[in-house]
Coordinates of C-alpha atoms in Angstrom, one line a residue:
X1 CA 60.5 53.8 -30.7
X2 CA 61.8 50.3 -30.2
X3 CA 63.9 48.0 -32.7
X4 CA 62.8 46.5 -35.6
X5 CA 61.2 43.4 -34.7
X6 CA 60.2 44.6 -31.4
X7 CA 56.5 43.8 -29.9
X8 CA 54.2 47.2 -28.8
X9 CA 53.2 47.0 -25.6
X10 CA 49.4 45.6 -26.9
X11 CA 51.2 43.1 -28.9
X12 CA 53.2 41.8 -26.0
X13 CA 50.0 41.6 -24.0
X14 CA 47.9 39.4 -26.5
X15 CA 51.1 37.0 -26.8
X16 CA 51.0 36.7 -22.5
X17 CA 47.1 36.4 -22.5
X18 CA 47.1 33.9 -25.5
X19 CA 49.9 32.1 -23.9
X20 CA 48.0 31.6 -20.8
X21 CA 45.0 30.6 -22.6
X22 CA 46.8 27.8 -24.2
X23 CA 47.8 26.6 -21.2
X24 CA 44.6 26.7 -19.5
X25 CA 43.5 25.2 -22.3
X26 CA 45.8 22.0 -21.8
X27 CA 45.5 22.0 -18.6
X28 CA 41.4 21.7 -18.4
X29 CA 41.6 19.2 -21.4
X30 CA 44.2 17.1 -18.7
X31 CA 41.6 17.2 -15.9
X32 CA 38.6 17.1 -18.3
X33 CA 40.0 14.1 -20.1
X34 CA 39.1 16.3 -23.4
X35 CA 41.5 16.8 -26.4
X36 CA 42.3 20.5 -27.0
X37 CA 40.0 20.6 -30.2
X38 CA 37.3 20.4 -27.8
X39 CA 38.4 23.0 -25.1
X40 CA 39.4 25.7 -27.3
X41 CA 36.2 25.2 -29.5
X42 CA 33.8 25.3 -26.6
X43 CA 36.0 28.4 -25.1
X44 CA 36.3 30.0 -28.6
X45 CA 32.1 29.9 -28.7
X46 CA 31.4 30.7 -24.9
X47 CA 33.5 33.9 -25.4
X48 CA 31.8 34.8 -28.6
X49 CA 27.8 33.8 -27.9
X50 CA 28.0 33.7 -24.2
X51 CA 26.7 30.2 -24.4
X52 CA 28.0 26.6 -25.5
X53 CA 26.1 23.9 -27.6
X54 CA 25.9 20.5 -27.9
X55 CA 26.8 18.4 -31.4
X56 CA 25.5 15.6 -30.5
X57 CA 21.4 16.7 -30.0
X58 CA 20.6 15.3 -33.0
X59 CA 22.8 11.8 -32.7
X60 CA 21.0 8.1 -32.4
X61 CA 18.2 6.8 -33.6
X62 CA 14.8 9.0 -33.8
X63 CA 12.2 7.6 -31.6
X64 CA 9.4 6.1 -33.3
X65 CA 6.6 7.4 -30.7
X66 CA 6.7 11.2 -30.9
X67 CA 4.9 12.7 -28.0
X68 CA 1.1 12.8 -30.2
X69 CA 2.0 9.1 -30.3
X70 CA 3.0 9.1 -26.5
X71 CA -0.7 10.9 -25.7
X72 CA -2.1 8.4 -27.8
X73 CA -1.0 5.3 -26.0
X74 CA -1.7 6.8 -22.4
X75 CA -5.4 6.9 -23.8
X76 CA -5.2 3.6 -24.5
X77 CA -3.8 2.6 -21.2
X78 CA -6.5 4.6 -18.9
X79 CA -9.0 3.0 -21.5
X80 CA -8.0 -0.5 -20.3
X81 CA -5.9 -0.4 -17.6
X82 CA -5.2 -4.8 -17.6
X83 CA -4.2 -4.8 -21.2
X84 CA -1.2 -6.6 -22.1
X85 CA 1.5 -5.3 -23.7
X86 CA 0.7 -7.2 -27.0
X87 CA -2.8 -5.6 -26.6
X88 CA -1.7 -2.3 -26.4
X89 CA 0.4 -2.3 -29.2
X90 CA -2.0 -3.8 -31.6
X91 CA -4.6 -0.9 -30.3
X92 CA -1.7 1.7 -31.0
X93 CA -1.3 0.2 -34.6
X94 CA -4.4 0.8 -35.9
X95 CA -5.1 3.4 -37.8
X96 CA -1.2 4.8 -37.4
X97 CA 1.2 4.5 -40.4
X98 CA 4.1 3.4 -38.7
X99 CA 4.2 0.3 -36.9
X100 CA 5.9 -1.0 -33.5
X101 CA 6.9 -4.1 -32.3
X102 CA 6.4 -4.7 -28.6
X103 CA 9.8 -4.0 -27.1
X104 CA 9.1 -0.3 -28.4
X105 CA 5.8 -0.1 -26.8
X106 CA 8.0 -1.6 -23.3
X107 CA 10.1 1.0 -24.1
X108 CA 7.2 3.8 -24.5
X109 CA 5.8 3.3 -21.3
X110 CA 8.5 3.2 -19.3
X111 CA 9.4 6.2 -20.4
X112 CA 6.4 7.6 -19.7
X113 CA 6.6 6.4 -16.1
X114 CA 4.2 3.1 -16.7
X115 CA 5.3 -0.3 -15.2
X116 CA 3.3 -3.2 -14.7
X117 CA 2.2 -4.0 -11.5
X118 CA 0.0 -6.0 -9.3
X119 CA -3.2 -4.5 -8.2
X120 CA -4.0 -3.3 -5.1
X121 CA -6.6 -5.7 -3.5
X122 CA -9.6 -3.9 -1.9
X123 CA -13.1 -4.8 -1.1
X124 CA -16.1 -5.2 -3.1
X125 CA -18.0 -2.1 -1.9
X126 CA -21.7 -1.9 -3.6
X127 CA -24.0 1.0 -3.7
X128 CA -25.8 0.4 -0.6
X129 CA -22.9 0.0 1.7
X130 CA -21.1 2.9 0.0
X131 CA -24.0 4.8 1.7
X132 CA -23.7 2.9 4.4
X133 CA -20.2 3.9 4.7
X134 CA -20.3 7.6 4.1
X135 CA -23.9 7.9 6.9
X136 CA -21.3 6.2 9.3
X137 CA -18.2 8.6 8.7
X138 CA -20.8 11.9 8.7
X139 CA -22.5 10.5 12.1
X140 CA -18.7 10.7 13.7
X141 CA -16.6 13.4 11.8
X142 CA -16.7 15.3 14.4
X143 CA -15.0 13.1 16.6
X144 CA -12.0 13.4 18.3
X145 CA -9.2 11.1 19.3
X146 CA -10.7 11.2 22.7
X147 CA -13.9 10.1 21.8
X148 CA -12.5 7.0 19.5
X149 CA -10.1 6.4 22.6
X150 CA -14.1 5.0 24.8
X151 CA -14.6 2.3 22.1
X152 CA -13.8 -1.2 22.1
X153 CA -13.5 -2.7 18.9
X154 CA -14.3 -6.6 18.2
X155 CA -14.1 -9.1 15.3
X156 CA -13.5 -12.7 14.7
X157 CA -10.8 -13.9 12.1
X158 CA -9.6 -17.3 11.3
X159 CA -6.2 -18.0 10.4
X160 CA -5.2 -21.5 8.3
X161 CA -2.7 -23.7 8.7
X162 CA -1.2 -23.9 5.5
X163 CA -1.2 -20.9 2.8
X164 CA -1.1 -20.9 -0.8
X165 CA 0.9 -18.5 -2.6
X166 CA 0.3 -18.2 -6.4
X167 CA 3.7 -16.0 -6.5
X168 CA 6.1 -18.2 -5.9
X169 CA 8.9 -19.1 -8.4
X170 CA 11.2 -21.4 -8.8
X171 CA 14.7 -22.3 -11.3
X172 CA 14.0 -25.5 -13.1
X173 CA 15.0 -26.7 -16.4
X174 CA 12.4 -28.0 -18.6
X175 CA 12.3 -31.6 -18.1
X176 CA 12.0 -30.9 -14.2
X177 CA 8.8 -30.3 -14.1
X178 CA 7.3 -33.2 -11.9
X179 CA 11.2 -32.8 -9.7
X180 CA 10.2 -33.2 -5.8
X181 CA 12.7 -30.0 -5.7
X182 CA 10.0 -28.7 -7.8
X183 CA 6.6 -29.0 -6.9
X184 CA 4.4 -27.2 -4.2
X185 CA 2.5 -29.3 -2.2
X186 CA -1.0 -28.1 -1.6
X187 CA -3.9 -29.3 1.0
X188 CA -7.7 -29.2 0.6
X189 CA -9.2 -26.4 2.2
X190 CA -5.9 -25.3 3.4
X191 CA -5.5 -28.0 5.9
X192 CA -7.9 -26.7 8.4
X193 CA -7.6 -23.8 10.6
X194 CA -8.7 -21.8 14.1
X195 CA -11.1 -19.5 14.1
X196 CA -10.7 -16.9 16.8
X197 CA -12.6 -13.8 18.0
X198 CA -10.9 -10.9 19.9
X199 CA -11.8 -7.0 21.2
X200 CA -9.0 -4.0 21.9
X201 CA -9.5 -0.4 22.6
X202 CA -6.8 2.2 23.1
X203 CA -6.2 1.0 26.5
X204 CA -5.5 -2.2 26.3
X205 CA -5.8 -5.3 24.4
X206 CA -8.5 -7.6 25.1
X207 CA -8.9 -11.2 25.3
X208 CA -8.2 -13.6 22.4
X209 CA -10.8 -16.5 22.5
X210 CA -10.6 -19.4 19.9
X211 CA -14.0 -20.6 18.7
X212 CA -13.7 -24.6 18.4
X213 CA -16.5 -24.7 15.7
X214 CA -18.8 -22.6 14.1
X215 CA -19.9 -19.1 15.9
X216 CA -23.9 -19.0 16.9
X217 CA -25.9 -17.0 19.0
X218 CA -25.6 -18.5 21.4
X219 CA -22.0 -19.1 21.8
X220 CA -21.4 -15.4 20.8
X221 CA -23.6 -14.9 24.0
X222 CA -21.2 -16.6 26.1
X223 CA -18.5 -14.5 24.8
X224 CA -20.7 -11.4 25.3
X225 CA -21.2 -12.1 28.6
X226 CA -18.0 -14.2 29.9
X227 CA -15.4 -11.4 28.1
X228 CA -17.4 -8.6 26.5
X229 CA -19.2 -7.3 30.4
X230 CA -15.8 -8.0 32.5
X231 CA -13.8 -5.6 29.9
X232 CA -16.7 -2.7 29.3
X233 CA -17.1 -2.9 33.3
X234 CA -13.6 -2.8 33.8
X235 CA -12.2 -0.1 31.3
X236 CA -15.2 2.0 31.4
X237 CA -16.2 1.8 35.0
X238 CA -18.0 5.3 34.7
X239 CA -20.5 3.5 31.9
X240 CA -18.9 6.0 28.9
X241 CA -17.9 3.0 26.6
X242 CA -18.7 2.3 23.3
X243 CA -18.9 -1.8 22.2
X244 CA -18.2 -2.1 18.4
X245 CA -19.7 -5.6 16.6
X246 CA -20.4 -6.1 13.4
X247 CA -23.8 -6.9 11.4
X248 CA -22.6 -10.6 11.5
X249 CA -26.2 -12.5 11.7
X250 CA -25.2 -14.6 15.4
X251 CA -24.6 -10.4 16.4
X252 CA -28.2 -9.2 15.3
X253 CA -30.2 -12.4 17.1
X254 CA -32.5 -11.8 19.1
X255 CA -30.8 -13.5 22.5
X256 CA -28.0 -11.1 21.4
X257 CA -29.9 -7.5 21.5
X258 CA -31.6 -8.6 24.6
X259 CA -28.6 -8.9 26.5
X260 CA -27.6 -6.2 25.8
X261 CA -30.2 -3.8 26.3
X262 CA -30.6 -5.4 29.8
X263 CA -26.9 -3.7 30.1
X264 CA -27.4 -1.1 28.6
X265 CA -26.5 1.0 31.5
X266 CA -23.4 -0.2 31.4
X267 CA -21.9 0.8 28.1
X268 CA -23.6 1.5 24.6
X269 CA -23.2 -0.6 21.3
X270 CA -22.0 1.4 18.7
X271 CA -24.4 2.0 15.8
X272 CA -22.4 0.4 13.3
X273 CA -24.3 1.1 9.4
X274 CA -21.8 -0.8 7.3
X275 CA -20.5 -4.6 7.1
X276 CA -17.1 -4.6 8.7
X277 CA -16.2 -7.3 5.8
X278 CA -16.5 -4.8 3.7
X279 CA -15.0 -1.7 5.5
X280 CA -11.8 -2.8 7.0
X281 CA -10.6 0.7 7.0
X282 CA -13.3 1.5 9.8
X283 CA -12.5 -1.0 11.6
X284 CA -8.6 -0.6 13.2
X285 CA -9.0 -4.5 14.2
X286 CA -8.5 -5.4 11.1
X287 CA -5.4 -3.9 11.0
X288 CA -4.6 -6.5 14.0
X289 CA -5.4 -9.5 12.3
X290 CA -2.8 -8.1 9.7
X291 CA -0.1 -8.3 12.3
X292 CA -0.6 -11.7 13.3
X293 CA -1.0 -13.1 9.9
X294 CA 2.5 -11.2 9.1
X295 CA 4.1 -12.8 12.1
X296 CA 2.7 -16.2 11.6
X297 CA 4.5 -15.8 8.0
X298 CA 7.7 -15.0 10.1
X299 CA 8.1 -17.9 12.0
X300 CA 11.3 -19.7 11.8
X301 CA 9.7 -22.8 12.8
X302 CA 6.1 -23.2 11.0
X303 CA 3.1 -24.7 13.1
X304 CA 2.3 -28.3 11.7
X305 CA -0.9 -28.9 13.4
X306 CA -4.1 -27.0 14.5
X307 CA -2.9 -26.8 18.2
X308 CA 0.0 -25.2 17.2
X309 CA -1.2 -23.0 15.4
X310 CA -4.1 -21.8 18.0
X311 CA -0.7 -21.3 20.5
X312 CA 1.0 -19.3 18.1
X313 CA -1.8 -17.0 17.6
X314 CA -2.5 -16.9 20.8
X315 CA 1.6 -15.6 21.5
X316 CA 1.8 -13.3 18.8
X317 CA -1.5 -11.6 20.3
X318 CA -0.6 -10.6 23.7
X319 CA 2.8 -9.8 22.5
X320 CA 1.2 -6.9 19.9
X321 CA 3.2 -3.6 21.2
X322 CA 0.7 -1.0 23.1
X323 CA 2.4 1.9 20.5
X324 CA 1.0 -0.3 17.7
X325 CA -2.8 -1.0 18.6
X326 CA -2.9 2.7 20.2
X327 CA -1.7 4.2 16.8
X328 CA -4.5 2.5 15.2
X329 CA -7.1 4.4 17.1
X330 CA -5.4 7.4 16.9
X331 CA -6.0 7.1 12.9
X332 CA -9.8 7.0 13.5
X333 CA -10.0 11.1 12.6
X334 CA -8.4 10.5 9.7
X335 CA -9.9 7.5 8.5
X336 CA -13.0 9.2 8.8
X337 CA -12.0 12.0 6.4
X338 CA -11.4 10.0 3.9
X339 CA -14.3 8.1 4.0
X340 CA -15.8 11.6 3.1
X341 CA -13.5 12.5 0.8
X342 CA -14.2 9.0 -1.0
X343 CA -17.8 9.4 -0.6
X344 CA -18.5 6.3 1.0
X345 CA -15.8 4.4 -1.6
X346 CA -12.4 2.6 -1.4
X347 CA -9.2 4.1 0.9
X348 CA -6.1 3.5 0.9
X349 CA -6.2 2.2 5.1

């Protein structure tokens, strides 16, 4: 039995473990940056419930669309998805009790992961050529990257000289409005531009020819017969190539089919259902064009007349890496499973 005053041994072990809690305690609120209120009251609760809580869940201001209200407005969006924002919340006011200015509505959609966008352009695809589209992708789903690797693809494209861009922006004050700093200067029909028809396959790139005015029958026969036989002969010397053209009227004339049944033996045009204007996705050329337009964008120096722009096309053509137009055919397999996926309608290629 110890003096008065003395500590049992359990005594003296709660003073040690409460003395090291305090100073874990202070310790964790100097590296928290947290007073000691806070520690010992989230300790004091984890070591009683197992658990902590927050006190501030029920803090700021309640929102004023509740998730019914949430459901609500995405109705309203996949109803109409161009409305405006002022639309939309003069939709979502009616017939609700509470009322919300526009900023909330911002605020809404946001947070339910809308944001206003521009559309993604794609062609106008009717009935007929949606059918069109899905007979062509069922005639070659079973092809291979091997098969798409015999065809030569072909298509005309014109490129102008000047472009208008509706997006640009500028920083003006209000009374700068007419400033030379200020305005856009804009030509009639673009200022002109070259018209240019061109063929590729996975092998190589073709020639690039410019068309000096409008394509006819009979100038498309001279291309048919000056670049279109030396290429098929060439590539395809064992007669297993497939020409692609498009429905383009000078394509279907008469002068035009004869030719090419006289040469038949040679190589086969590819039965092509649907308007290539309206299927770029079928078409990898298309892609091509893409490529040149981007690069003519990206010219330090910008052509300032027809001729030089016909030079830069020209340039930017036979400079088109071989990993770039050959990854395009490759993507032939799976363009054609979407096409059947989409039933005939719009992809994302």
């Amino acid at each position: 039995m110890g003096k008065k005053g003395d500590l049992s041994n359990f005594e003296r072990g709660m003073v040690v473990g409460a003395r090291r809690a305090s100073m874990s305690i202070s310790r964790s609120a100097q590296l928290l940056g947290f007073s000691r209120t806070t520690i010992s009251r989230v300790y004091k609760e984890w070591c009683a419930k197992g658990k902590t809580s927050s006190m501030r869940q029920s803090c700021g201001r309640k929102c004023l669309v509740d998730a019914r209200g949430q459901r609500r407005m995405g109705r309203l969006i996949q109803a109409d998805r161009r409305a405006t924002l002022t639309e939309i919340t003069t939709r979502y006011k009616r017939g609700m009790q509470q009322s919300i200015c526009e900023a909330t509505t911002r605020t809404t959609l946001r947070r339910m992961g809308y944001n206003s966008r521009r559309p993604h352009r794609v062609p106008l695809i009717s009935t007929t050529n949606r059918k069109k589209r899905l007979q062509f992708a069922r005639a070659h789903q079973n092809w291979t990257v091997e098969d798409w690797k015999t065809v030569a693809w072909s298509d005309e494209s014109r490129f102008l000289l000047r472009h208008s861009n509706g997006r640009v922006r500028i920083w003006r004050k209000q009374n700068e409005n007419m400033d030379p700093s200020c305005l856009v200067t804009t030509v009639q029909a673009g200022g002109g531009g070259v018209m240019v028809w061109g063929m590729f396959s996975w092998h190589t790139l073709g020639p690039l020819v410019p068309i000096g005015h409008r394509l006819n029958a009979t100038a498309y026969l001279s291309i048919v017969s000056d670049h279109v036989h030396p290429f098929m002969t060439t590539m395809y010397p064992s007669s297993d190539g497939y020409f692609q053209q498009d429905n383009a009227p000078c394509h279907k004339a008469q002068i035009i089919s004869n030719w090419f049944l006289e040469h038949d033996n040679e190589f086969t045009v590819l039965q092509w259902y649907s308007v290539t204007a309206q299927s770029p996705d079928l078409n990898p050329i298309e892609h091509l064009w893409d490529v040149v337009e981007r690069e003519l964008r990206a010219l330090d120096v910008h052509p300032t007349n027809l001729h030089q722009l016909q030079d830069a096309i020209l340039s930017i053509w036979a400079n088109i890496s071989k990993e770039c137009f050959q990854h395009l055919v490759e993507s032939m397999p799976r363009r054609i499973k979407v096409v059947l996926k989409a039933k005939g309608g719009e992809t994302p290629y």
